[in-house]
């Protein structure tokens, strides 16, 4: 069993820009398995939200019918991860989904691999200064300015991600593979046309 979900008697719908779960992330054994998942979901015409290449991993984003975020991904070879000042480099570049689909073109769908793991969670929080890394003994391994922290154990790229609840738009943009950088306390979004959009925070 990967995940058990309970439904409270008085459950309320998910509201945007509130604290709580942003997404759960399921780790697949390899790139072939992600190709199988993409092929299956496209066949089922299931709506997808994004497919970024983070260089440390390659992901597929979607939501379930209740609006809970789901990230299905595989890890790239950790020996090729780039570290700068004790933080791992994790951009969001467009995923080459066509190559993954080509590798899985002859595959048939029989469910997720038995070796699939529930590997990280992403949470919205009110106060980034009251994060979990000290209590859990985790280390901050990456940051998006003052808006998000990626914390983990054993120099993994991400066991828990924490971001301020008002900054959903940045992660939505990253989920679709938008190029984002920071400059003078602003997020710089580069559109496919090359135009730049500055978001203040």
Coordinates of C-alpha atoms in Angstrom, one line a residue:
X1 CA 0.0 0.0 0.0
X2 CA 1.4 3.4 -1.0
X3 CA -1.2 5.6 0.5
X4 CA -4.3 5.3 2.7
X5 CA -6.9 8.2 2.5
X6 CA -9.6 8.8 5.1
X7 CA -12.6 10.9 4.3
X8 CA -13.9 12.9 7.4
X9 CA -17.6 13.2 7.9
X10 CA -17.6 16.9 7.5
X11 CA -14.9 17.4 4.9
X12 CA -14.7 20.8 3.3
X13 CA -13.4 21.6 -0.2
X14 CA -9.8 22.7 -0.8
X15 CA -9.5 26.4 -0.9
X16 CA -6.6 28.1 -2.8
X17 CA -4.0 30.0 -0.9
X18 CA -4.6 28.2 2.4
X19 CA -2.1 26.2 4.5
X20 CA -1.9 22.5 4.1
X21 CA -1.0 19.9 1.4
X22 CA 0.2 21.2 -2.0
X23 CA 1.1 17.8 -3.4
X24 CA 2.3 14.2 -2.7
X25 CA 5.1 12.8 -4.8
X26 CA 5.5 9.3 -5.9
X27 CA 9.0 8.1 -7.0
X28 CA 9.2 5.6 -9.9
X29 CA 12.2 3.3 -10.4
X30 CA 13.3 4.7 -13.8
X31 CA 12.5 6.8 -16.9
X32 CA 10.8 3.9 -18.7
X33 CA 8.2 3.8 -15.9
X34 CA 7.4 7.5 -16.3
X35 CA 7.0 7.0 -20.0
X36 CA 4.5 4.3 -19.2
X37 CA 2.6 6.6 -16.9
X38 CA 2.5 9.4 -19.4
X39 CA 1.3 7.1 -22.1
X40 CA -1.5 5.7 -19.9
X41 CA -2.7 9.0 -18.7
X42 CA -2.8 10.5 -22.3
X43 CA -4.7 7.4 -23.4
X44 CA -7.2 8.0 -20.6
X45 CA -7.3 11.7 -21.5
X46 CA -6.6 12.6 -17.8
X47 CA -5.8 16.3 -17.4
X48 CA -2.2 17.1 -16.7
X49 CA -0.9 20.3 -15.1
X50 CA 2.8 20.2 -16.1
X51 CA 5.9 18.2 -16.9
X52 CA 9.1 19.8 -15.8
X53 CA 12.7 18.6 -15.9
X54 CA 14.4 19.6 -12.6
X55 CA 17.7 18.1 -13.7
X56 CA 17.8 16.1 -10.4
X57 CA 14.4 14.5 -11.4
X58 CA 11.9 14.5 -14.1
X59 CA 8.2 15.0 -13.1
X60 CA 4.6 14.8 -14.2
X61 CA 2.1 17.0 -12.3
X62 CA -1.6 16.5 -11.9
X63 CA -4.4 16.7 -9.4
X64 CA -6.9 14.1 -8.1
X65 CA -10.7 14.7 -8.3
X66 CA -10.6 16.5 -4.9
X67 CA -7.9 18.9 -6.0
X68 CA -5.0 17.3 -4.2
X69 CA -1.7 17.7 -6.1
X70 CA 0.2 14.6 -7.3
X71 CA 3.7 14.5 -8.6
X72 CA 4.9 11.3 -10.3
X73 CA 8.6 11.3 -11.0
X74 CA 11.9 9.5 -11.3
X75 CA 15.3 10.6 -10.1
X76 CA 18.3 11.3 -12.4
X77 CA 21.7 9.9 -11.4
X78 CA 22.6 11.6 -8.2
X79 CA 26.3 11.7 -9.2
X80 CA 25.3 14.2 -11.9
X81 CA 23.4 16.6 -9.6
X82 CA 25.0 20.0 -9.4
X83 CA 25.6 21.5 -5.9
X84 CA 26.5 25.1 -5.2
X85 CA 27.2 26.4 -1.7
X86 CA 25.7 23.2 -0.3
X87 CA 22.5 23.6 -2.2
X88 CA 21.4 21.4 -5.1
X89 CA 20.5 23.1 -8.4
X90 CA 16.9 22.4 -9.3
X91 CA 15.6 24.5 -12.2
X92 CA 12.3 23.8 -14.0
X93 CA 13.0 23.1 -17.7
X94 CA 10.6 21.6 -20.2
X95 CA 10.4 17.8 -20.0
X96 CA 11.3 15.9 -23.2
X97 CA 8.2 13.8 -22.9
X98 CA 8.4 12.6 -26.5
X99 CA 11.6 10.7 -25.7
X100 CA 10.0 9.0 -22.7
X101 CA 6.9 8.1 -24.7
X102 CA 9.1 6.6 -27.5
X103 CA 11.0 4.5 -24.9
X104 CA 7.6 3.2 -23.6
X105 CA 5.9 2.9 -27.0
X106 CA 5.6 -0.9 -26.9
X107 CA 4.7 -1.1 -23.2
X108 CA 1.3 -2.2 -21.8
X109 CA -0.3 -0.7 -18.7
X110 CA -0.6 -2.9 -15.6
X111 CA -0.4 -0.3 -12.9
X112 CA 2.5 1.4 -11.1
X113 CA 5.6 -0.7 -10.4
X114 CA 5.7 -2.4 -7.1
X115 CA 8.9 -0.5 -6.3
X116 CA 7.1 2.8 -6.4
X117 CA 7.6 4.9 -3.3
X118 CA 5.8 7.8 -1.6
X119 CA 9.0 9.9 -1.4
X120 CA 8.2 13.5 -0.6
X121 CA 5.5 16.0 0.3
X122 CA 5.0 19.7 -0.5
X123 CA 3.2 21.9 2.1
X124 CA 1.9 25.4 2.2
X125 CA 2.9 27.2 5.4
X126 CA 2.3 30.6 7.0
X127 CA 5.8 31.2 8.4
X128 CA 8.9 30.0 6.7
X129 CA 11.0 30.7 9.8
X130 CA 9.0 28.0 11.7
X131 CA 9.9 25.2 9.4
X132 CA 10.4 21.5 10.2
X133 CA 14.1 21.0 9.4
X134 CA 15.4 21.6 12.9
X135 CA 12.8 19.4 14.6
X136 CA 13.3 16.6 12.1
X137 CA 17.1 16.9 11.8
X138 CA 16.8 17.7 8.1
X139 CA 19.0 20.1 6.1
X140 CA 17.9 22.8 3.8
X141 CA 19.2 21.7 0.4
X142 CA 17.6 24.3 -1.9
X143 CA 15.7 27.5 -1.8
X144 CA 13.6 29.7 -4.0
X145 CA 14.5 33.1 -2.6
X146 CA 12.7 33.6 0.7
X147 CA 9.6 31.9 -0.6
X148 CA 10.3 28.2 -0.4
X149 CA 12.7 25.8 1.3
X150 CA 13.5 22.2 0.2
X151 CA 14.6 20.1 3.2
X152 CA 15.8 16.5 3.3
X153 CA 18.0 13.9 4.9
X154 CA 21.1 12.3 3.4
X155 CA 21.6 15.0 0.7
X156 CA 18.4 14.0 -1.1
X157 CA 17.0 16.8 -3.3
X158 CA 13.6 17.0 -1.5
X159 CA 11.8 15.1 1.2
X160 CA 9.7 18.0 2.3
X161 CA 9.1 21.3 0.5
X162 CA 7.7 24.3 2.4
X163 CA 6.4 27.4 0.7
X164 CA 4.4 30.5 1.8
X165 CA 0.8 30.0 1.0
X166 CA 0.6 33.2 -1.0
X167 CA 3.2 32.0 -3.5
X168 CA 1.3 29.3 -5.3
X169 CA 1.7 31.1 -8.6
X170 CA 5.4 30.6 -8.6
X171 CA 5.0 26.8 -8.3
X172 CA 2.2 26.7 -10.8
X173 CA 4.5 28.5 -13.3
X174 CA 7.4 26.0 -12.5
X175 CA 5.0 23.1 -12.9
X176 CA 4.4 24.1 -16.6
X177 CA 8.1 24.4 -17.2
X178 CA 8.3 28.2 -17.1
X179 CA 11.8 29.6 -16.8
X180 CA 11.9 31.5 -13.5
X181 CA 14.8 33.4 -11.8
X182 CA 15.1 35.9 -9.0
X183 CA 16.5 39.5 -9.3
X184 CA 16.3 42.3 -6.7
X185 CA 13.5 40.6 -4.7
X186 CA 11.5 39.9 -7.8
X187 CA 10.7 36.7 -9.7
X188 CA 11.5 37.0 -13.4
X189 CA 9.3 34.8 -15.6
X190 CA 10.5 34.3 -19.2
X191 CA 7.7 33.5 -21.6
X192 CA 8.2 31.2 -24.6
X193 CA 8.3 34.3 -26.8
X194 CA 11.2 35.7 -24.8
X195 CA 9.2 38.4 -23.0
X196 CA 10.0 38.8 -19.3
X197 CA 7.4 39.3 -16.6
X198 CA 8.5 40.6 -13.2
X199 CA 6.6 39.5 -10.1
X200 CA 7.3 41.4 -6.8
X201 CA 7.2 39.7 -3.4

